[in-house]
Short mmCIF file of C-alpha atoms and ligand atoms in Angstrom, two decimals:
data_model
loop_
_atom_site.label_atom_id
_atom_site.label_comp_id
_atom_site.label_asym_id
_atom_site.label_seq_id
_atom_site.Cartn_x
_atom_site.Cartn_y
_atom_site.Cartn_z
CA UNK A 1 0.00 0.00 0.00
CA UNK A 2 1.34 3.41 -0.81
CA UNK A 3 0.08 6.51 1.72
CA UNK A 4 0.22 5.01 5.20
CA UNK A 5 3.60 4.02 6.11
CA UNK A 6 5.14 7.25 5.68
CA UNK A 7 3.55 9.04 8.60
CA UNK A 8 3.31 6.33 10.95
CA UNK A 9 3.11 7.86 14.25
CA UNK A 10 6.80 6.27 16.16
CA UNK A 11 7.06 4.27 12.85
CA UNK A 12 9.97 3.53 10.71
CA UNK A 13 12.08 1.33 12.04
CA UNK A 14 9.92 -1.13 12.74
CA UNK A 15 11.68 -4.55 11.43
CA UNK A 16 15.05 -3.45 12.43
CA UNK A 17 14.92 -6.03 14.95
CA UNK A 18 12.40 -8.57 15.47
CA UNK A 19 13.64 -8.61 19.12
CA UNK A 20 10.78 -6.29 20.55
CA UNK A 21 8.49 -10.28 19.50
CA UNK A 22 10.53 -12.48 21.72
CA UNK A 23 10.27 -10.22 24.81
CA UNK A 24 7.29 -9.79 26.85
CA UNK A 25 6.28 -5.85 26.28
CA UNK A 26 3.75 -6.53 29.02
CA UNK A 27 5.62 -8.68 31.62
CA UNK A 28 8.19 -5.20 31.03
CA UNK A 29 5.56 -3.05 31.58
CA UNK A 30 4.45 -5.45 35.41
CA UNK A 31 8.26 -5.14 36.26
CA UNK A 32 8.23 -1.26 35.87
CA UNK A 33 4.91 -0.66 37.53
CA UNK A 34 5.94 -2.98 40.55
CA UNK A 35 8.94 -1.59 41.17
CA UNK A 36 7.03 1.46 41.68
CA UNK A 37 4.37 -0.44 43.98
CA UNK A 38 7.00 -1.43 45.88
CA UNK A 39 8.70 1.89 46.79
CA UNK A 40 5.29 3.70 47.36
CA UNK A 41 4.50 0.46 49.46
CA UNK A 42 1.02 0.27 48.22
CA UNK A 43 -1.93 -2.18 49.83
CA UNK A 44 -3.41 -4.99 48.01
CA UNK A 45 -6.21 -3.40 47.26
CA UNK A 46 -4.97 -0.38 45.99
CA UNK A 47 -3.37 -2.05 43.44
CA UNK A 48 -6.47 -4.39 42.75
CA UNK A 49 -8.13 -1.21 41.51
CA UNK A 50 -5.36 0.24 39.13
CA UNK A 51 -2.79 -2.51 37.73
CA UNK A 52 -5.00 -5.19 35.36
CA UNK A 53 -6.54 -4.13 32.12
CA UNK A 54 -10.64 -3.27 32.45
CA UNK A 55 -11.38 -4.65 29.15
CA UNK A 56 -9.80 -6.69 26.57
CA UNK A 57 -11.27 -7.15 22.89
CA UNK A 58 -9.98 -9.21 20.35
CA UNK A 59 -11.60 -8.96 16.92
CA UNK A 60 -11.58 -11.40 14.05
CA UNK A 61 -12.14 -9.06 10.93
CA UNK A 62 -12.94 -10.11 7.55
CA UNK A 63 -12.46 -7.67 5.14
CA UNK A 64 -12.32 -8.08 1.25
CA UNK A 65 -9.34 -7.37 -1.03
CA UNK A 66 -8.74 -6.11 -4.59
CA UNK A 67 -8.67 -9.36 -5.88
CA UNK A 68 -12.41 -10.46 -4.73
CA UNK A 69 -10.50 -12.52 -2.07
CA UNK A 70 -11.86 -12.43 1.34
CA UNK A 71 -8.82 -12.20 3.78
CA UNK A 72 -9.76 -12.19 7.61
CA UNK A 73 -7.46 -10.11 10.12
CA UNK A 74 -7.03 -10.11 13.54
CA UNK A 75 -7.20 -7.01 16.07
CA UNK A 76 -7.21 -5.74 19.50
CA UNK A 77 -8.47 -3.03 21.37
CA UNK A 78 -7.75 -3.33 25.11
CA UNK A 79 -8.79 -0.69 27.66
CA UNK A 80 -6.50 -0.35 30.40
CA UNK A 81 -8.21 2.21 32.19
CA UNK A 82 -10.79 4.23 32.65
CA UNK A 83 -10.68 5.74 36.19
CA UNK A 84 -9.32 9.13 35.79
CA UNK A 85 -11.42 9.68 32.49
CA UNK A 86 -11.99 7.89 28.84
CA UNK A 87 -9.69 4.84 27.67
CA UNK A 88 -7.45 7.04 25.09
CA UNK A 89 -4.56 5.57 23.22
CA UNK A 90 -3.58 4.96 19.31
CA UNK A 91 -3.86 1.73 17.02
CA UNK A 92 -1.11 0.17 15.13
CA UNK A 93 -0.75 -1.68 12.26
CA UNK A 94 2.13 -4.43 12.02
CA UNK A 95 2.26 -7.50 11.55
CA UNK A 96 4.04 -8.38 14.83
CA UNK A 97 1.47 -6.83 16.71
CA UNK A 98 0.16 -9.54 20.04
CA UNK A 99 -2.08 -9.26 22.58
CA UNK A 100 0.60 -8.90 24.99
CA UNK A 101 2.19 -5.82 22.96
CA UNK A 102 -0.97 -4.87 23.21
CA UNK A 103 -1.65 -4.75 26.76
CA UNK A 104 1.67 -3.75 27.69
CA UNK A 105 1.37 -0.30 25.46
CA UNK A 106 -2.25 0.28 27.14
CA UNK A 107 -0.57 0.32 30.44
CA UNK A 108 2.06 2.73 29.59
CA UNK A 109 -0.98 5.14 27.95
CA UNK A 110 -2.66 4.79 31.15
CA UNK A 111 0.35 5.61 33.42
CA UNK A 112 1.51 8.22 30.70
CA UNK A 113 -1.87 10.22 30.74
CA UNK A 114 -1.21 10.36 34.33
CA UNK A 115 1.98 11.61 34.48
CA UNK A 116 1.27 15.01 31.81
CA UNK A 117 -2.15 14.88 34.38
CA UNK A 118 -4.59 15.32 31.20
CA UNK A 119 -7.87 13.75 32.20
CA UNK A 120 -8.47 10.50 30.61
CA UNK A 121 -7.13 6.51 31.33
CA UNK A 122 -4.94 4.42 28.95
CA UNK A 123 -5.81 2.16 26.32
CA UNK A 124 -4.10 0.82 22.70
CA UNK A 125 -5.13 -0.67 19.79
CA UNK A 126 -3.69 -3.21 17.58
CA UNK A 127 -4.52 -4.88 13.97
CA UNK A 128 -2.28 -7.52 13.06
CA UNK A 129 -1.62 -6.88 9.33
CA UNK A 130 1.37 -5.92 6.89
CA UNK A 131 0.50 -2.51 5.49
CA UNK A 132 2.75 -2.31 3.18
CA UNK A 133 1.08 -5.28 1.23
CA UNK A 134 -1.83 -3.55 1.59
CA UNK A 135 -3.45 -1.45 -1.65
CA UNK A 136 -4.91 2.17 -0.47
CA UNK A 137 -8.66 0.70 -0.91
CA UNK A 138 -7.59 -2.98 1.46
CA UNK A 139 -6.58 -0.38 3.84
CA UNK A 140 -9.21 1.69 4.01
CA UNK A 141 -11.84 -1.33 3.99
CA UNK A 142 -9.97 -2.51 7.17
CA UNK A 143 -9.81 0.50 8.65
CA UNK A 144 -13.68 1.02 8.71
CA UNK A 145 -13.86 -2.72 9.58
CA UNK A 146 -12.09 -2.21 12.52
CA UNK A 147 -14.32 0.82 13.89
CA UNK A 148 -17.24 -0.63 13.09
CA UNK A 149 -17.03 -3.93 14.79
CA UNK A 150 -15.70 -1.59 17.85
CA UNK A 151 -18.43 1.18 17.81
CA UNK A 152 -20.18 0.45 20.77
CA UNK A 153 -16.73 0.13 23.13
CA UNK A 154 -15.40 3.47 21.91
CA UNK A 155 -16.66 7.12 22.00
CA UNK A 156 -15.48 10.74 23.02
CA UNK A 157 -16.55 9.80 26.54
CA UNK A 158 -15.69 6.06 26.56
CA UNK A 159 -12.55 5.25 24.45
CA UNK A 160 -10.37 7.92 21.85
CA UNK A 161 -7.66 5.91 19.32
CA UNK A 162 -5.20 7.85 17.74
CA UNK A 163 -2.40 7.39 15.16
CA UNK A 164 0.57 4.91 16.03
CA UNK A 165 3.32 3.13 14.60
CA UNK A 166 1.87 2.81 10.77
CA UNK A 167 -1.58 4.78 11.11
CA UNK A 168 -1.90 8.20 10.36
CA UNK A 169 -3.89 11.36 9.93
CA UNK A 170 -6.06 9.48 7.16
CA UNK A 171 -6.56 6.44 8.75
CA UNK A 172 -8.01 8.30 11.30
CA UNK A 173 -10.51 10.44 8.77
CA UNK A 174 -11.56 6.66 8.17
CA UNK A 175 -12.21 5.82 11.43
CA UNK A 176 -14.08 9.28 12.22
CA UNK A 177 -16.16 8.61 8.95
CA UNK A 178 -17.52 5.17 9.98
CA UNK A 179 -18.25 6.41 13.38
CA UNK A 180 -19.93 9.23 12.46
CA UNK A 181 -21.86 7.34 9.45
CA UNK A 182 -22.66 4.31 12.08
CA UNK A 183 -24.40 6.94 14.22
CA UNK A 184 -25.61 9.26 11.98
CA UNK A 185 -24.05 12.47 13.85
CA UNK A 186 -20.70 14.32 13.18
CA UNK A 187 -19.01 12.96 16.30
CA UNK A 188 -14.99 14.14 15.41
CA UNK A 189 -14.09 13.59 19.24
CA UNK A 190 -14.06 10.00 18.79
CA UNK A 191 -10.68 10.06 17.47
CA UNK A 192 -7.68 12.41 17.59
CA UNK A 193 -4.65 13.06 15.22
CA UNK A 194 -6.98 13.53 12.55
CA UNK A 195 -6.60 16.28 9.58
CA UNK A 196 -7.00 19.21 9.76
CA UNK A 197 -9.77 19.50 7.31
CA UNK A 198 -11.99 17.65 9.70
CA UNK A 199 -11.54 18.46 12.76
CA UNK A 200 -7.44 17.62 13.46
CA UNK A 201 -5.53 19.79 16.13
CA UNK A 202 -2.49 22.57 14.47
CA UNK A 203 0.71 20.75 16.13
CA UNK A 204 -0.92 17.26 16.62
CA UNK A 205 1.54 16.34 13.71
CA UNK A 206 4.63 17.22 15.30
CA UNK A 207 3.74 17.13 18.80
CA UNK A 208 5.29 13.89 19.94
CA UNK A 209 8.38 15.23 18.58
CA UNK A 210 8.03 18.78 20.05
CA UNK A 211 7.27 16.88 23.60
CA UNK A 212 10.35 15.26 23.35
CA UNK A 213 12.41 18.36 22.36
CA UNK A 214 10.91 19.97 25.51
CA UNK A 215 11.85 17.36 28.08
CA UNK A 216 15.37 17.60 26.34
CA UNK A 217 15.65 21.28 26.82
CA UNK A 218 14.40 20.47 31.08
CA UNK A 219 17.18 17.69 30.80
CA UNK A 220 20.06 19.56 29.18
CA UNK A 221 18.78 22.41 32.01
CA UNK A 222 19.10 19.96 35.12
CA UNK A 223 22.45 18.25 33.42
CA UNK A 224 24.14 21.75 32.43
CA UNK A 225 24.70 20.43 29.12
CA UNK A 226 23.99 22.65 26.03
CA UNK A 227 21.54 21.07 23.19
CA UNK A 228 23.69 23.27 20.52
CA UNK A 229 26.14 21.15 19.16
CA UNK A 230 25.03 18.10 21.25
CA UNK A 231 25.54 14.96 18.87
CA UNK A 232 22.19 13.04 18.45
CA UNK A 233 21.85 9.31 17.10
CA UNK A 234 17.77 8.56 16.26
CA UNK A 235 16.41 4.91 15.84
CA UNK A 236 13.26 5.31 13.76
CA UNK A 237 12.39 8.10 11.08
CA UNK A 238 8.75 7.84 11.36
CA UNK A 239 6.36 11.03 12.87
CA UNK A 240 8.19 10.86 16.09
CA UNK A 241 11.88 10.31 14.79
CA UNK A 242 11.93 12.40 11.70
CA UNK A 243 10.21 15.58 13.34
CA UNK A 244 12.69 15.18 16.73
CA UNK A 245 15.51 15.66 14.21
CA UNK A 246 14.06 18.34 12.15
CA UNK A 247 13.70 20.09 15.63
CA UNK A 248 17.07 19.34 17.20
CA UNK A 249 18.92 20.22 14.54
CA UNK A 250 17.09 23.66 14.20
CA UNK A 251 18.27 23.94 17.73
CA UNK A 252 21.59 23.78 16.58
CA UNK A 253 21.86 19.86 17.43
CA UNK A 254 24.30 17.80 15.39
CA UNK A 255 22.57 14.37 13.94
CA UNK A 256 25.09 12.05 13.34
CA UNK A 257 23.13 9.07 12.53
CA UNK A 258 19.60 7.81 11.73
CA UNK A 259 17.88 4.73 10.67
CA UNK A 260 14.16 3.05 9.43
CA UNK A 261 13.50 -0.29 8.29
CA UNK A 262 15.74 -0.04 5.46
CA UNK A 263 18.99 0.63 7.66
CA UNK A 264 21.18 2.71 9.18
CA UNK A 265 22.88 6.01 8.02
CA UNK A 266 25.38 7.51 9.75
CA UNK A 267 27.20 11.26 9.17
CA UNK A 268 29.74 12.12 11.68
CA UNK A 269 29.91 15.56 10.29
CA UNK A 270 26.16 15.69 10.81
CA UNK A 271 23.28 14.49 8.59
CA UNK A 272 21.48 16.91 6.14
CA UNK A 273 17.89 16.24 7.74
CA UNK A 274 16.18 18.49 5.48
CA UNK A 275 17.63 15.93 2.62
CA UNK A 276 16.88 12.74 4.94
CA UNK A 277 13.09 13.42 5.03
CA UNK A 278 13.10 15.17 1.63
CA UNK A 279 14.39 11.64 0.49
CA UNK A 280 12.02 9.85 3.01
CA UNK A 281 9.17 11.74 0.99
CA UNK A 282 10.47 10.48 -2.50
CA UNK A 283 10.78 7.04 -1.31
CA UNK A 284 7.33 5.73 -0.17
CA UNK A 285 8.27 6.96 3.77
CA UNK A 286 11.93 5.02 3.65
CA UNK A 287 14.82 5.74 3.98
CA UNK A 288 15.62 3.18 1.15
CA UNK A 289 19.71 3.67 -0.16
CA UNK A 290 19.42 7.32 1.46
CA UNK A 291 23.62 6.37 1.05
CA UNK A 292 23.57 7.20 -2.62
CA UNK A 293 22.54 10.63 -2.06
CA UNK A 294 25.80 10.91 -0.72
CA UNK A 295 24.40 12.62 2.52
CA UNK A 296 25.32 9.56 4.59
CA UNK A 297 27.37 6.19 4.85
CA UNK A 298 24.84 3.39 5.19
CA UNK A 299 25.68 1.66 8.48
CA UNK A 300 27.04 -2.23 8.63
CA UNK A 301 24.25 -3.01 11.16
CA UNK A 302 21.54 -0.13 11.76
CA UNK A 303 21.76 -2.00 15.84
CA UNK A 304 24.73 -0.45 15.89
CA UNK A 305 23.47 3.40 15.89
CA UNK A 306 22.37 2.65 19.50
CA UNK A 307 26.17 2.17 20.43
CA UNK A 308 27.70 5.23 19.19
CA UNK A 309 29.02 7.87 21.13
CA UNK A 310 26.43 10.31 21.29
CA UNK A 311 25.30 12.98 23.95
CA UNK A 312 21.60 12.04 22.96
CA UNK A 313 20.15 8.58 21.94
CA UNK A 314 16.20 8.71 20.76
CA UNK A 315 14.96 5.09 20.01
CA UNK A 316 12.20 6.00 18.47
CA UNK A 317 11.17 2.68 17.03
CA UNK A 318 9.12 -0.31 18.53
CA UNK A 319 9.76 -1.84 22.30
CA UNK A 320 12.74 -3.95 23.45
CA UNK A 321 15.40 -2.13 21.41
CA UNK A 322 17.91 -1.39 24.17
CA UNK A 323 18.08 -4.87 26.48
CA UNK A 324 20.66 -6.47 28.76
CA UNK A 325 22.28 -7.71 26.27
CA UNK A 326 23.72 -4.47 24.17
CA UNK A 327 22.89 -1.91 27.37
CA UNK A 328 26.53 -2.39 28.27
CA UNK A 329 27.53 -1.10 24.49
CA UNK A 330 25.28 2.01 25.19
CA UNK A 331 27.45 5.14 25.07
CA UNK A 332 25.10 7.94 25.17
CA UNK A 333 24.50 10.53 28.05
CA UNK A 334 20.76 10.51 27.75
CA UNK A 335 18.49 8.89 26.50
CA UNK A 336 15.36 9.76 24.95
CA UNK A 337 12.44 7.43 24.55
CA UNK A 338 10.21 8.86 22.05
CA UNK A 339 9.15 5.19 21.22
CA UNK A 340 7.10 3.17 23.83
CA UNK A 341 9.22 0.42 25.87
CA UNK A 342 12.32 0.78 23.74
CA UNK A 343 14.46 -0.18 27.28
CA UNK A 344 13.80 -3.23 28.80
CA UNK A 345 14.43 -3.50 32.64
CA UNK A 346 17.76 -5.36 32.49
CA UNK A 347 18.48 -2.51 29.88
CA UNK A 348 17.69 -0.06 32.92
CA UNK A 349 19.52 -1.71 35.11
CA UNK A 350 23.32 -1.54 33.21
CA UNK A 351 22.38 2.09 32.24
CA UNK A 352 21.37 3.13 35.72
CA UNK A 353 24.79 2.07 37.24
CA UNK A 354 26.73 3.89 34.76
CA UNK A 355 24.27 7.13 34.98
CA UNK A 356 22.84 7.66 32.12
CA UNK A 357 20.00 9.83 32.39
CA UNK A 358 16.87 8.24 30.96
CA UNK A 359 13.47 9.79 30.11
CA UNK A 360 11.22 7.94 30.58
CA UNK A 361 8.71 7.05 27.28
CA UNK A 362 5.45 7.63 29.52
CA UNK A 363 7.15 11.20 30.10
CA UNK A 364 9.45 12.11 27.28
CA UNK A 365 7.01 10.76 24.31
CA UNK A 366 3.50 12.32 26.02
CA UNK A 367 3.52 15.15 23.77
CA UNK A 368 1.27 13.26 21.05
CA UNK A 369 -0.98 12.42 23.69
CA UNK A 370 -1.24 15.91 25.24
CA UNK A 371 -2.52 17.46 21.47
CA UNK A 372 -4.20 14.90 21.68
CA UNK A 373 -5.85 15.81 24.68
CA UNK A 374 -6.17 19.55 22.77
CA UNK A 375 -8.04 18.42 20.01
CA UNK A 376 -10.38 16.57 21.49
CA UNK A 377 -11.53 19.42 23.74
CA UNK A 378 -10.86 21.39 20.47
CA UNK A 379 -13.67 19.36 19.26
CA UNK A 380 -15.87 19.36 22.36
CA UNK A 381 -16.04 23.16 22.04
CA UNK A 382 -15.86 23.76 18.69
CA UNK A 383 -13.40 26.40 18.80
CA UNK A 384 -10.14 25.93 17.16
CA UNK A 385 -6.95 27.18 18.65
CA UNK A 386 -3.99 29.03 16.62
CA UNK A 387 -0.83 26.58 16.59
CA UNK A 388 1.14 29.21 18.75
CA UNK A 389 -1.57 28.17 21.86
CA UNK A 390 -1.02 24.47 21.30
CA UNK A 391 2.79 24.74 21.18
CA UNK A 392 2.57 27.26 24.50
CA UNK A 393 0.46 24.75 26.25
CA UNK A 394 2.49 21.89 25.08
CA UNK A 395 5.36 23.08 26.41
CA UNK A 396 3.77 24.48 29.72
CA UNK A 397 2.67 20.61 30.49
CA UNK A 398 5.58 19.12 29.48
CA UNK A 399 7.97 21.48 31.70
CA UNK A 400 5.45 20.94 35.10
CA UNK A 401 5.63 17.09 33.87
CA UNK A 402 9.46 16.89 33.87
CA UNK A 403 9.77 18.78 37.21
CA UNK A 404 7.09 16.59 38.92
CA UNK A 405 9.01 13.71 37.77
CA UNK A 406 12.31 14.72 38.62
CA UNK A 407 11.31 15.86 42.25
CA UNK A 408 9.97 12.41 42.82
CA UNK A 409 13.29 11.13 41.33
CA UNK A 410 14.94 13.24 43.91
CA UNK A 411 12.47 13.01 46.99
CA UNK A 412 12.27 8.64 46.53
CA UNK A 413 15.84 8.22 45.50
CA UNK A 414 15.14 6.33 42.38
CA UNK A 415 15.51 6.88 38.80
CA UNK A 416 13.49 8.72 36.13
CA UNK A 417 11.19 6.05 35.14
CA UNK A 418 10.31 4.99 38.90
CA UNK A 419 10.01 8.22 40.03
CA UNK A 420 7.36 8.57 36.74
CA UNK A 421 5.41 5.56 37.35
CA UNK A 422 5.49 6.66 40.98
CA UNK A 423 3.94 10.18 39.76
CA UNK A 424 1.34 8.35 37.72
CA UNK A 425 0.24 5.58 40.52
CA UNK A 426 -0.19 8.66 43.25
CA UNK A 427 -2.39 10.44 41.03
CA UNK A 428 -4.43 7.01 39.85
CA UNK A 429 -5.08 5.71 43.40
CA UNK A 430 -6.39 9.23 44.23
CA UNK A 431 -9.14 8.80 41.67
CA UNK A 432 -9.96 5.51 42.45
CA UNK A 433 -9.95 6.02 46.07
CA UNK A 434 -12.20 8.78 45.32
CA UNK A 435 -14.53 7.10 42.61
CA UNK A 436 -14.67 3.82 45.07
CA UNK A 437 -16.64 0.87 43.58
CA UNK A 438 -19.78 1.17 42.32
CA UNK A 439 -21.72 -2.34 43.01
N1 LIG B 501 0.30 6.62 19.89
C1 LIG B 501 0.70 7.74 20.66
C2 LIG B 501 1.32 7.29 21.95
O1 LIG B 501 1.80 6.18 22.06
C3 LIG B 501 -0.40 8.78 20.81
C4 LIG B 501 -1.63 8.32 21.52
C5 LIG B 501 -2.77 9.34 21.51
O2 LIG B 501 -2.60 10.42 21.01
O3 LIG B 501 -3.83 8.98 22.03
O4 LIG B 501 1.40 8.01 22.90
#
């Protein structure tokens, strides 16, 4: 299929390693949120009312192709949470995509909508499908599949997807459409990250990458280190990857490698990134033999890039990239998760002892939820704000979300992505204390 790909939202590398399968995402996702238990010393039944997922839907989906074939899929939806407001969290397409990936990613939404304090729970979607064999048409019959057979589990007060790795502005125009069509009302809050010709938020396209920018410019603050000149290696050139570059390097940042799918490309001097996504756009979203244009050398083995010597390192990619295996080959000062789960805990572990300073992906990639967030009370009022406002409010939330996170790193003695859970679970069990059970 031709237009998805491209814009996926942390897309792009996906297939670099097929790693992120063999590990459990979710049983990551238990370790991180009980080693936060643990320190806050939580009671049974606090946890009982926070940690499991509320609702889990698998779909079978048969949708019918080009050809006259009828080819059935399979998808997910699960709803982590719904205490502090709606289930809210994006679908992806990729054919690796498991239940367990799943459920894992719905967590982190959850703990991540907590931690930027915007008022809704945590939830992720999943259809498990190749897009790139896909025609335009395949896709957008699946699409509208997909919402359909979920129409009476989702709504602006009940469940909001948005774009992930693979989906994008249109798919979401798709999914809007059915909904709307299904109930015979214009119903835009349903979904967010959708265009802007019906009913999208200005910034919602760059605002996972903005969000990460901003907890850089808080980090490079708190470290004393200057973002000017920093060296920057980025794993994934999808929405998240490609847009963090654009935006460091405008910042005077020096990108010395970057990689999709197709490989790795490394520039010591610093990569041309207006070229790199130029290319990007010329290539069906890829990176494909971005070598030739003599802007880079491809790299042996793209794995590498996360073992260079870099002030910054952004996996911005799919889960279980940086592990306990090539941790102790990690060189850079910080790192950046704009991707979901790219560190497993043994990863977290090696790079804890040596200090690098790690932000967290519920913190440092919350940025897409947070326009998120915008455009779906953009849509609830009907008034649309001027992208200055979103980028002003973006930043305010991700500044107050560092800080709170870093003070808890400080006050419980414990690294960035305990002290962020922590932040999360405080604010969680405060709602459902409040809420209580209802029968
Ligand atoms: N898929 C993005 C994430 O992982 C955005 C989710 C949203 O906007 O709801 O945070």
């Amino acid at each position: 299929m031709s237009g998805t790909r491209k814009d996926g939202e942390q897309g792009g590398s996906q297939g670099v390693t097929r790693r992120h399968m063999t590990l459990s995402a979710y049983d990551n996702a238990m370790t991180q949120f009980d080693q936060a238990i643990k320190v806050l010393g939580l009671k049974p039944n606090q946890v009982a009312m926070i940690k499991d997922p509320r609702k889990v839907i698998i779909l079978t989906l048969p949708v019918r192709m080009d050809d006259g074939r009828i080819e059935v899929f399979t998808a997910y939806r699960v709803q982590h949470s719904i205490v502090r407001g709606p289930a809210k969290g994006g679908v992806r397409y990729h054919q690796d995509v498991t239940l367990d990936e799943v459920k894992a990613l719905a967590l982190w939404m959850t703990m991540k909508c907590a931690v930027v304090d915007i008022p809704f729970g945590g939830g992720k979607g999943g259809i498990v499908v190749d897009p790139t064999r896909l025609s335009r048409s395949e896709l957008e019959n699946l699409s509208r599949r997909y919402f359909a057979a979920l129409a009476d589990d989702i709504g602006p007060d009940q469940d909001v997807p948005a774009p992930d790795v693979n989906t994008n502005a249109q798919v979401m125009a798709w999914f809007m459409d059915t909904y709307s069509m299904h109930f015979k009302r214009h119903l835009p809050a349903v979904v967010t990250g959708k265009p802007l010709q019906v009913g999208g938020s200005r910034g919602r396209d760059i605002a996972t990458a903005q969000g990460v920018v901003f907890c850089l410019e808080e980090a490079a603050d708190h470290l004393k280190m200057d973002l000017k000149g920093a060296t920057v290696a980025i794993q994934g050139f999808g929405n998240a990857g490609a847009n963090a570059a654009r935006l460091l390097a405008e910042k005077g940042a020096r990108i010395v490698a970057i990689s999709d799918v197709t490989g790795g490309y490394q520039n010591d001097a610093g990569i041309d990134v207006e070229a790199a996504i130029a290319w990007k756009k010329e290539h069906n979203g890829l990176l494909t033999r971005f070598e030739t244009s003599k802007k880079a050398k491809a790299m042996k083995n793209p794995m590498q890039l996360l073992e260079l010597p870099v002030d910054i390192l952004i996996p911005a990619a799919l889960e279980n990239q940086i592990t306990g295996e090539n941790a102790p080959r990690v060189r850079a000062r910080v790192v950046a998760e704009a991707a979901n789960g790219p560190c497993t805990p043994d990863a977290d572990e090696v790079l804890n002892a040596k200090g690098t300073f790690i932000i967290p992906d519920i913190l440092c990639n919350a940025g897409g939820v947070t326009v998120s967030y915008f455009e779906w009370v953009q849509n609830r009022v009907g008034f649309y704000w001027p992208l200055e406002q979103v980028i002003q409010e973006l930043r305010r939330v991700m500044a107050t979300s560092f800080h709170a996170v870093l003070d808890a790193s400080i006050q419980y003695k414990v690294p960035m992505r305990v002290a962020a859970f922590i932040v999360a679970i405080n604010r969680l069990t405060a709602a459902a204390e409040l809420r209580g059970l209802y029968a």
